[in-house]
Tab-separated table of C-alpha atoms and ligand atoms in Angstrom:
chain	number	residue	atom	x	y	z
F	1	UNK	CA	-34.159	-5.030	12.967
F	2	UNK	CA	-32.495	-1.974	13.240
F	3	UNK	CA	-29.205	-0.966	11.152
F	4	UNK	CA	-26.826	-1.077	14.076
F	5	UNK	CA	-28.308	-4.501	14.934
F	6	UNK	CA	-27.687	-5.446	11.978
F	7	UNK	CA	-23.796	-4.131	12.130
F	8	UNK	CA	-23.626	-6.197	15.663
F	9	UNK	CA	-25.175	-9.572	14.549
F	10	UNK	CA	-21.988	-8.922	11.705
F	11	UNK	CA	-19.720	-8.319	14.532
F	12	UNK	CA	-20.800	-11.293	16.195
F	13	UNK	CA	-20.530	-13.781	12.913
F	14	UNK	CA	-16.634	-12.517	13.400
F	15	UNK	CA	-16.486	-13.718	16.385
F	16	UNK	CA	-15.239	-10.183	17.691
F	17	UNK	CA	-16.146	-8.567	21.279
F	18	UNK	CA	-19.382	-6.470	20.767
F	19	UNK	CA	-18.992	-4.402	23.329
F	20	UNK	CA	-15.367	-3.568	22.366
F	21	UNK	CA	-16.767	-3.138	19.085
F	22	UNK	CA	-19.381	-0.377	20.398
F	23	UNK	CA	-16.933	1.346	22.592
F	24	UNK	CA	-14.507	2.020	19.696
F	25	UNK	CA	-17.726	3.008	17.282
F	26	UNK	CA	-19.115	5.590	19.936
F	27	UNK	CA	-15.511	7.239	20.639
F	28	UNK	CA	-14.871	7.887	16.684
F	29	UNK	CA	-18.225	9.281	16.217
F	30	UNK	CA	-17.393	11.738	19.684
F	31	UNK	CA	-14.204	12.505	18.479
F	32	UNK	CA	-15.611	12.996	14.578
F	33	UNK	CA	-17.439	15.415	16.603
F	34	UNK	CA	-20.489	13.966	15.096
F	35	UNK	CA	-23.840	13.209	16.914
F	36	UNK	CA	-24.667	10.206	19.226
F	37	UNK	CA	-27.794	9.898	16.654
F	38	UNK	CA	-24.999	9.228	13.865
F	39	UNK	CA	-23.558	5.654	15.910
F	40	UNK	CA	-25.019	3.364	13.602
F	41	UNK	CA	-23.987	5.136	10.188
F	42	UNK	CA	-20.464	5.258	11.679
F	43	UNK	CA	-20.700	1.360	12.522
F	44	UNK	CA	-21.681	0.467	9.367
F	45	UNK	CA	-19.400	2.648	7.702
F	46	UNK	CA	-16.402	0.430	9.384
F	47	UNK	CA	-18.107	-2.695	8.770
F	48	UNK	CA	-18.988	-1.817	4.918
F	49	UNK	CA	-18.762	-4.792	2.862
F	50	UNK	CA	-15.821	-2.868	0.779
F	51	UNK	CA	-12.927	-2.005	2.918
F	52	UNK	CA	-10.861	0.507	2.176
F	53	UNK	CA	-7.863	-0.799	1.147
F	54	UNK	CA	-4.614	0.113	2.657
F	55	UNK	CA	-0.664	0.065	1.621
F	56	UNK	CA	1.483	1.023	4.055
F	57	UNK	CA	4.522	1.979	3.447
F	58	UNK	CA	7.488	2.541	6.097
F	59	UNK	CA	10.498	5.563	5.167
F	60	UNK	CA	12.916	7.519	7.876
F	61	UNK	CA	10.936	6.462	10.944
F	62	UNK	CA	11.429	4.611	14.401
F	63	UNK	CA	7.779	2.063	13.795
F	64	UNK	CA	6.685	3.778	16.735
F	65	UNK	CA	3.921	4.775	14.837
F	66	UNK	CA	2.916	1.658	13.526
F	67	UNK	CA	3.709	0.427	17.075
F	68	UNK	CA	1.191	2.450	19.045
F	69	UNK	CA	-1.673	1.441	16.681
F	70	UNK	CA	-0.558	-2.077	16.168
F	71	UNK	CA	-0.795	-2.327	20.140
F	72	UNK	CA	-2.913	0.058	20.846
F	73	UNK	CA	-5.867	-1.525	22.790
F	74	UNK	CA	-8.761	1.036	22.020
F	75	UNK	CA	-9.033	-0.294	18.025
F	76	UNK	CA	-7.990	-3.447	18.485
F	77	UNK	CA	-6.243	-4.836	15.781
F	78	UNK	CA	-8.671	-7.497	14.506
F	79	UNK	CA	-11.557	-5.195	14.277
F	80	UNK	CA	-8.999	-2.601	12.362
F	81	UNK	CA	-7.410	-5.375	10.123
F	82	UNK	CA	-10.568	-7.547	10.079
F	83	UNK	CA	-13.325	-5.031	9.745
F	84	UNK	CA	-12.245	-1.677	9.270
F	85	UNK	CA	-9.445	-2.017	6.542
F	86	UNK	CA	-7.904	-4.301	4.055
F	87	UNK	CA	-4.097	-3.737	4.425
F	88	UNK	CA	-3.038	-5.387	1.849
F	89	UNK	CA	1.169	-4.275	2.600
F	90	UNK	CA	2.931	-3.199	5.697
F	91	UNK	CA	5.865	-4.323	6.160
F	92	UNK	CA	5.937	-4.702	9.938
F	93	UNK	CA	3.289	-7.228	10.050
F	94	UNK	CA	3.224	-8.841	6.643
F	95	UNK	CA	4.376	-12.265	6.574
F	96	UNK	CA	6.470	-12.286	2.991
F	97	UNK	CA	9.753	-10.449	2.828
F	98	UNK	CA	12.719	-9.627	0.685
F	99	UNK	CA	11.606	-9.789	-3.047
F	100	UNK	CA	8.306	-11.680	-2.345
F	101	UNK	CA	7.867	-8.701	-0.139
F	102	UNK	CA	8.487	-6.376	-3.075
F	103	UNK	CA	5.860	-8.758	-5.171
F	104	UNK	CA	2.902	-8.195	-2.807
F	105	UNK	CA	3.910	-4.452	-3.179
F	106	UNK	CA	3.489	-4.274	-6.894
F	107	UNK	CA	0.791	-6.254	-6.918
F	108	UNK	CA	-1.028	-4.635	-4.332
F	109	UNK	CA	-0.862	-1.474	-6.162
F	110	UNK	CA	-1.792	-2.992	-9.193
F	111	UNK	CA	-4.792	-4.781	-8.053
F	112	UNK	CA	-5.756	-1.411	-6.439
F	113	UNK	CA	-5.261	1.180	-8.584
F	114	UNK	CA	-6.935	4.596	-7.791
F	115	UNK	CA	-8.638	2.859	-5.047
F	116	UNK	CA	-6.183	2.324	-1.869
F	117	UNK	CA	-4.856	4.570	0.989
F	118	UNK	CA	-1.970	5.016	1.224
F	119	UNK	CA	-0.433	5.653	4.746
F	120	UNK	CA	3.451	6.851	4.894
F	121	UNK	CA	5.084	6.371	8.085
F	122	UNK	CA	8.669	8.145	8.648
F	123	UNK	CA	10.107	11.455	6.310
F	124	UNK	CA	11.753	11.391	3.109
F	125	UNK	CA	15.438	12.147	3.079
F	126	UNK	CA	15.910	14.385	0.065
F	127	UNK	CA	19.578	15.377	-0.379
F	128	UNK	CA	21.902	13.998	-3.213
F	129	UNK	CA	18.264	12.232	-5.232
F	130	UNK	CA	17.356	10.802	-2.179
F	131	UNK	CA	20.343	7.910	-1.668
F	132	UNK	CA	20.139	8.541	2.325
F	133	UNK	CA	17.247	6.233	2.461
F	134	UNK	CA	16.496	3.157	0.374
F	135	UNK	CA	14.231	-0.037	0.132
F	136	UNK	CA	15.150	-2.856	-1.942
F	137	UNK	CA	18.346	-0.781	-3.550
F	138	UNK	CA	15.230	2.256	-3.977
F	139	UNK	CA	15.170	5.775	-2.828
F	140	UNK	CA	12.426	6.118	-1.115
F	141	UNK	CA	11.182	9.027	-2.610
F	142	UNK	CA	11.176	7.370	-5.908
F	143	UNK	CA	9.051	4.362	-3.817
F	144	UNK	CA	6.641	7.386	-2.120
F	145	UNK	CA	6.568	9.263	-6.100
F	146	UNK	CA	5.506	6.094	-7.711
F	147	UNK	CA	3.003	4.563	-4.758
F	148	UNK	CA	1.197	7.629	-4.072
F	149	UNK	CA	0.399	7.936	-7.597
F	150	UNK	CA	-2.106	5.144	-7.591
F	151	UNK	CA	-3.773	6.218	-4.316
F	152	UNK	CA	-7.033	7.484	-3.671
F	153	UNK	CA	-5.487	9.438	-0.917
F	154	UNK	CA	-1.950	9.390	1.171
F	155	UNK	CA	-2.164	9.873	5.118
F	156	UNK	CA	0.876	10.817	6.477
F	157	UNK	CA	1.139	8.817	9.786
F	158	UNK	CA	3.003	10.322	12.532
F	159	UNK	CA	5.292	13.794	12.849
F	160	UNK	CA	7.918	12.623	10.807
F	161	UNK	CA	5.706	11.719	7.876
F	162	UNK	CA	3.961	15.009	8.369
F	163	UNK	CA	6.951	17.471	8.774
F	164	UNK	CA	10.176	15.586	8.646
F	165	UNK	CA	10.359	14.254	12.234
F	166	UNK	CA	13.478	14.495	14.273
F	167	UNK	CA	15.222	13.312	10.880
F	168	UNK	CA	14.567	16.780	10.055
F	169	UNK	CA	16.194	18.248	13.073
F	170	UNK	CA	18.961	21.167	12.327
F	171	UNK	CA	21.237	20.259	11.014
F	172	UNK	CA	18.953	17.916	8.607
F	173	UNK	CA	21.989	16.541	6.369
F	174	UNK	CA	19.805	14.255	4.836
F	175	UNK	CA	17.382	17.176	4.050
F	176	UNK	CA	14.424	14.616	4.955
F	177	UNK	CA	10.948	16.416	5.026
F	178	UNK	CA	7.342	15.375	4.895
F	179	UNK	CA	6.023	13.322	1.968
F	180	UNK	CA	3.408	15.950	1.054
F	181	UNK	CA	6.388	18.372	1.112
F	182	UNK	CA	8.718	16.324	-0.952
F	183	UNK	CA	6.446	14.985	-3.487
F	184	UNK	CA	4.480	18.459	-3.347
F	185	UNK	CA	1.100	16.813	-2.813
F	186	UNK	CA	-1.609	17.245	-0.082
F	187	UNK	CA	-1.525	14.484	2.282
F	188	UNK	CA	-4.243	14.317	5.582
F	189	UNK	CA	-1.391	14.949	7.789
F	190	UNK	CA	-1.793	12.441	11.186
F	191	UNK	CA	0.762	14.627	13.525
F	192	UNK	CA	1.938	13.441	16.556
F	193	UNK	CA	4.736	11.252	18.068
F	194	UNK	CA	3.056	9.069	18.038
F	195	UNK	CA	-0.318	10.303	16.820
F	196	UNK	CA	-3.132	8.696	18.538
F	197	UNK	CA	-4.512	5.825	16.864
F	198	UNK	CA	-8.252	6.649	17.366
F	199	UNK	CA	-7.296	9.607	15.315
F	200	UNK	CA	-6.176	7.530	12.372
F	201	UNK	CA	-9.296	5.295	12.606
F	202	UNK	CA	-11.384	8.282	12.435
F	203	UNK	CA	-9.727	9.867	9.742
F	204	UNK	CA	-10.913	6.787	7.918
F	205	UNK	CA	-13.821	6.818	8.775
F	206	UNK	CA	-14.561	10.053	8.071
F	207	UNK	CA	-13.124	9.755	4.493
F	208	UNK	CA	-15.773	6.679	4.036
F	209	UNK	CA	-18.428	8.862	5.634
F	210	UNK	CA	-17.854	11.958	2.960
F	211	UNK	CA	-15.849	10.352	0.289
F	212	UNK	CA	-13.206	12.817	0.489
F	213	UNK	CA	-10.490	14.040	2.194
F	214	UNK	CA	-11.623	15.642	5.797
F	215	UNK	CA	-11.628	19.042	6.139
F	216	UNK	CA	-7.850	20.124	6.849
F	217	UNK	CA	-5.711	22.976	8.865
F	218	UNK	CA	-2.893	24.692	7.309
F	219	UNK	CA	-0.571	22.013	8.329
F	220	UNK	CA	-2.857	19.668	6.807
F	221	UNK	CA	-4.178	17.983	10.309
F	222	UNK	CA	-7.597	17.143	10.155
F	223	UNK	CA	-9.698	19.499	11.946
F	224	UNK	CA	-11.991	17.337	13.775
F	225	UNK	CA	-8.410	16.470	15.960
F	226	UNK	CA	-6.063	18.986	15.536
F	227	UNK	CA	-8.783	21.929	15.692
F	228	UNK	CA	-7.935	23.309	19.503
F	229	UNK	CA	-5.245	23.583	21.628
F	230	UNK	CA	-4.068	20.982	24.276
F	231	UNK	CA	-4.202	24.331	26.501
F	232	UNK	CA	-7.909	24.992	25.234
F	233	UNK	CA	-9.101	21.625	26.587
F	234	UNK	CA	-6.450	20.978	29.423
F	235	UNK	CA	-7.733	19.891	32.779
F	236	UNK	CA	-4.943	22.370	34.424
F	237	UNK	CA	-5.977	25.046	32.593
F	238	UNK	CA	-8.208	26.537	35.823
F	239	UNK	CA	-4.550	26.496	37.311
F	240	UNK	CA	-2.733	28.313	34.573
F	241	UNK	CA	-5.403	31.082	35.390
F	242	UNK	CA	-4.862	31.394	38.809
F	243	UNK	CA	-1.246	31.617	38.001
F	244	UNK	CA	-1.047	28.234	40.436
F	245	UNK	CA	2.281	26.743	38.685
F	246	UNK	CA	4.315	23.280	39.297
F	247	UNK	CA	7.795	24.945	40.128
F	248	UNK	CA	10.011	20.770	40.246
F	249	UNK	CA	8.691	17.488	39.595
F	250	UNK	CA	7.570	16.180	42.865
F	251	UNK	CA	6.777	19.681	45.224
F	252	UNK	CA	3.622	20.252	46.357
F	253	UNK	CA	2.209	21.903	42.684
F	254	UNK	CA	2.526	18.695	41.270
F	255	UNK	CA	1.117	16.527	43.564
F	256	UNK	CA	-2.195	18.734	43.601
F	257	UNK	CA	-1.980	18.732	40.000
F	258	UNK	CA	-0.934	22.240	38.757
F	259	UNK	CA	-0.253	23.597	35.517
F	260	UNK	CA	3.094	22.668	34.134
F	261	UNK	CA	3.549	25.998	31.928
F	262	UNK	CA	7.265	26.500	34.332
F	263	UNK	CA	8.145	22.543	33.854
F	264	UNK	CA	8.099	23.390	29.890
F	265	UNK	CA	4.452	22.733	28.772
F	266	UNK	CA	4.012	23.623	25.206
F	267	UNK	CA	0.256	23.025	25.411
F	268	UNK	CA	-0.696	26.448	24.576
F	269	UNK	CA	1.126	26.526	21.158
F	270	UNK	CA	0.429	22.932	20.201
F	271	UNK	CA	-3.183	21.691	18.262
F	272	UNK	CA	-4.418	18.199	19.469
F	273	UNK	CA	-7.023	16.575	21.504
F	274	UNK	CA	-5.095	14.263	23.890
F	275	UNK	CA	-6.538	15.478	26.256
F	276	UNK	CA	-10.012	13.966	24.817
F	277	UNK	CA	-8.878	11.039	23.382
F	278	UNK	CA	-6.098	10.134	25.766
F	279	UNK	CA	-4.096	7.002	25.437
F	280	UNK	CA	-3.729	3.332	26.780
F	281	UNK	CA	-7.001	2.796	26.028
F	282	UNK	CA	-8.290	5.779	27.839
F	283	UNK	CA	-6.690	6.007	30.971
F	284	UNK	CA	-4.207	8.826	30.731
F	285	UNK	CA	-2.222	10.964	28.961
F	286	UNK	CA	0.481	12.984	29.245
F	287	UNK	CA	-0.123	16.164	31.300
F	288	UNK	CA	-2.642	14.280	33.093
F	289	UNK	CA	0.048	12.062	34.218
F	290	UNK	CA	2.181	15.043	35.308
F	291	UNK	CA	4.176	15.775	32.487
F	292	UNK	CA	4.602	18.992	30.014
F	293	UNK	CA	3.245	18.708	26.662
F	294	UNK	CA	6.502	18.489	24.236
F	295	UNK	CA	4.645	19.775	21.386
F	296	UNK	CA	4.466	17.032	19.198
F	297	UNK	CA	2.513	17.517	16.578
F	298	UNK	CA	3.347	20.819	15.762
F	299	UNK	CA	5.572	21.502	12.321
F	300	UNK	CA	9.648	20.563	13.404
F	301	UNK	CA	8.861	20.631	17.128
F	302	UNK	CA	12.682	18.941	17.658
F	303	UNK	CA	13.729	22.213	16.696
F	304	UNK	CA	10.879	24.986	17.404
F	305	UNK	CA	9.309	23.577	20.716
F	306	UNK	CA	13.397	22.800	22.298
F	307	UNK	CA	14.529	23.470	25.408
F	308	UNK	CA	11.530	21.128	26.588
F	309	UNK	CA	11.606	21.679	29.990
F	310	UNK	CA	11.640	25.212	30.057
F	311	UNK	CA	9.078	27.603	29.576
F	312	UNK	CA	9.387	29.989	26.808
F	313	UNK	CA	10.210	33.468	27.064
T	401	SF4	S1	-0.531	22.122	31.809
T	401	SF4	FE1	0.029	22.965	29.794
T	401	SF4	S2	-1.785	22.754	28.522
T	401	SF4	FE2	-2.413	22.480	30.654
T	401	SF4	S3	-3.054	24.524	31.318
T	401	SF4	FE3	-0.904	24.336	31.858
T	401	SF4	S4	0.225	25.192	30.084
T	401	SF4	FE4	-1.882	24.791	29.429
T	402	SF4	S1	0.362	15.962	25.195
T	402	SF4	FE1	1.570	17.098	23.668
T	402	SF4	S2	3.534	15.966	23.474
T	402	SF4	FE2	2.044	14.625	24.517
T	402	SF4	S3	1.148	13.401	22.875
T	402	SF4	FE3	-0.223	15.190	23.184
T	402	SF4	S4	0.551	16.747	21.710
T	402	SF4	FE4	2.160	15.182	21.901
């Protein structure tokens, strides 16, 4: 028996869909970058017998993030919770709350010293020690300080986590940042809004695979995802070069599916593969479904990417 059979006859004693199981295991080791030949490694690396455990903890945010991989349908949340990781906190899907929520915390961190991941969704509001944002009568930076210092790693899910977010949109009276910024720490920066789940499953992955952090950009975006432009992989890009533009939403550019550079698109300044990975379990994305790339997981694209609609001197 072969090592990825014996992943699968695991999969099956689980009771989970094996051929959802292989179709999530062969698009992490694609977008990993990593050879077809490398499948099975990948498969058993999310079905090792220790998990990586996870605390997850929520700051200046909207739980979109947590929302679009929750829901997403490409890892589907039993494999992720079931097989992939132990999250062992997160608050939107935990069933204790109030001060038995703030037990499991503490004792999750305890019990997992030096050995969890710990994923930070939202920004830290900074100004006046931090009182703009609290949990449990905290500041969360003294929450983010204190958690992060028992992790094996922090991943900074989403924008906001990464750079601030729209919390840190001028005029940014709360002065919220990123958590690598305000604790002054390297995190594996997840950008997007939100970022695409696959990515954060394969960031994972790829730390079980290497046992260290993957290799980062200056922004700290893992290359394997953030490494080219949306322009550099865009489907309209053969448009863009035969100046062939979408002028209004509707006209004729748009229904033959032009490049949206007029409408706004910020593809060319903006590092992601979306157009690779896509969303809703692979059926679209955003310029495919006719709309300009906003920029999202660039550094404060409230700020730097705005007006949206309009192309950029
Ligand atoms: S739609 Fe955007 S990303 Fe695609 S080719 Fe045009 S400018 Fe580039
Ligand atoms: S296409 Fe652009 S705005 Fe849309 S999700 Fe990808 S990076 Fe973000």
């Amino acid at each position: 028996m072969d090592k990825l059979d014996h992943v699968l006859e695991h999969i099956d004693s689980k009771g989970i869909n094996r051929r959802d199981f292989i179709k999530l295991t062969t698009l992490v080791t694609s977008v990993l970058g990593l050879a077809p030949a490398m499948i099975p490694k990948v498969a058993q690396a999310m079905t090792a017998k220790e998990r990586p455990t996870v605390i997850w903890l929520h700051f200046a945010e909207c739980t979109g993030c947590s929302e679009a991989f929750i829901r997403s349908s490409y890892p589907w949340i039993d494999e992720l919770v079931l097989e992939v990781l132990n999250v062992a906190y997160h608050e939107t899907i935990m069933a204790p709350a109030g001060h038995a929520a703030e037990k499991s915390l503490h004792e999750a961190m305890e019990r997992y010293k030096g050995k969890y991941i710990l994923v930070c969704e939202g920004g830290i509001p900074t100004a006046d020690g931090g009182v703009w944002g609290k949990v449990a009568g905290r500041p969360m930076i003294e929450i983010a300080k204190e958690a992060a210092k028992g992790a094996v790693a922090v991943m900074a899910m989403g924008t906001c986590a990464c750079y601030g977010g729209v919390q840190a949109a001028k005029p940014n009276p709360t002065k919220a940042m990123g958590v690598g910024e305000a604790l002054g720490i390297q995190t594996i920066n997840l950008a997007g809004c939100p970022p695409n789940p696959v990515n954060a499953v394969s960031a994972v992955v790829q730390f079980l695979l290497l046992g260290r952090t993957p290799a980062l950009d200056d922004y700290g975006r893992p290359k394997f995802a953030y490494g080219a432009t949306i322009h550099d992989k865009c489907p309209r890009r053969a448009h863009f070069e035969e100046a062939e533009f979408v002028k209004r939403f509707g006209d004729e550019g748009a229904i033959n599916g032009w490049c949206l550079f007029e409408m706004g698109c910020k593809g060319p300044d903006t590092h992601n593969n979306c157009s690779l990975v896509k969303f809703n379990d692979g059926t679209n994305w955003p310029v495919g479904a006719g709309h300009p790339c906003l920029g999202c997981s660039e550094p404060q694209f409230w700020d730097n990417m705005a007006p949206f609609y309009t192309s950029k001197p």
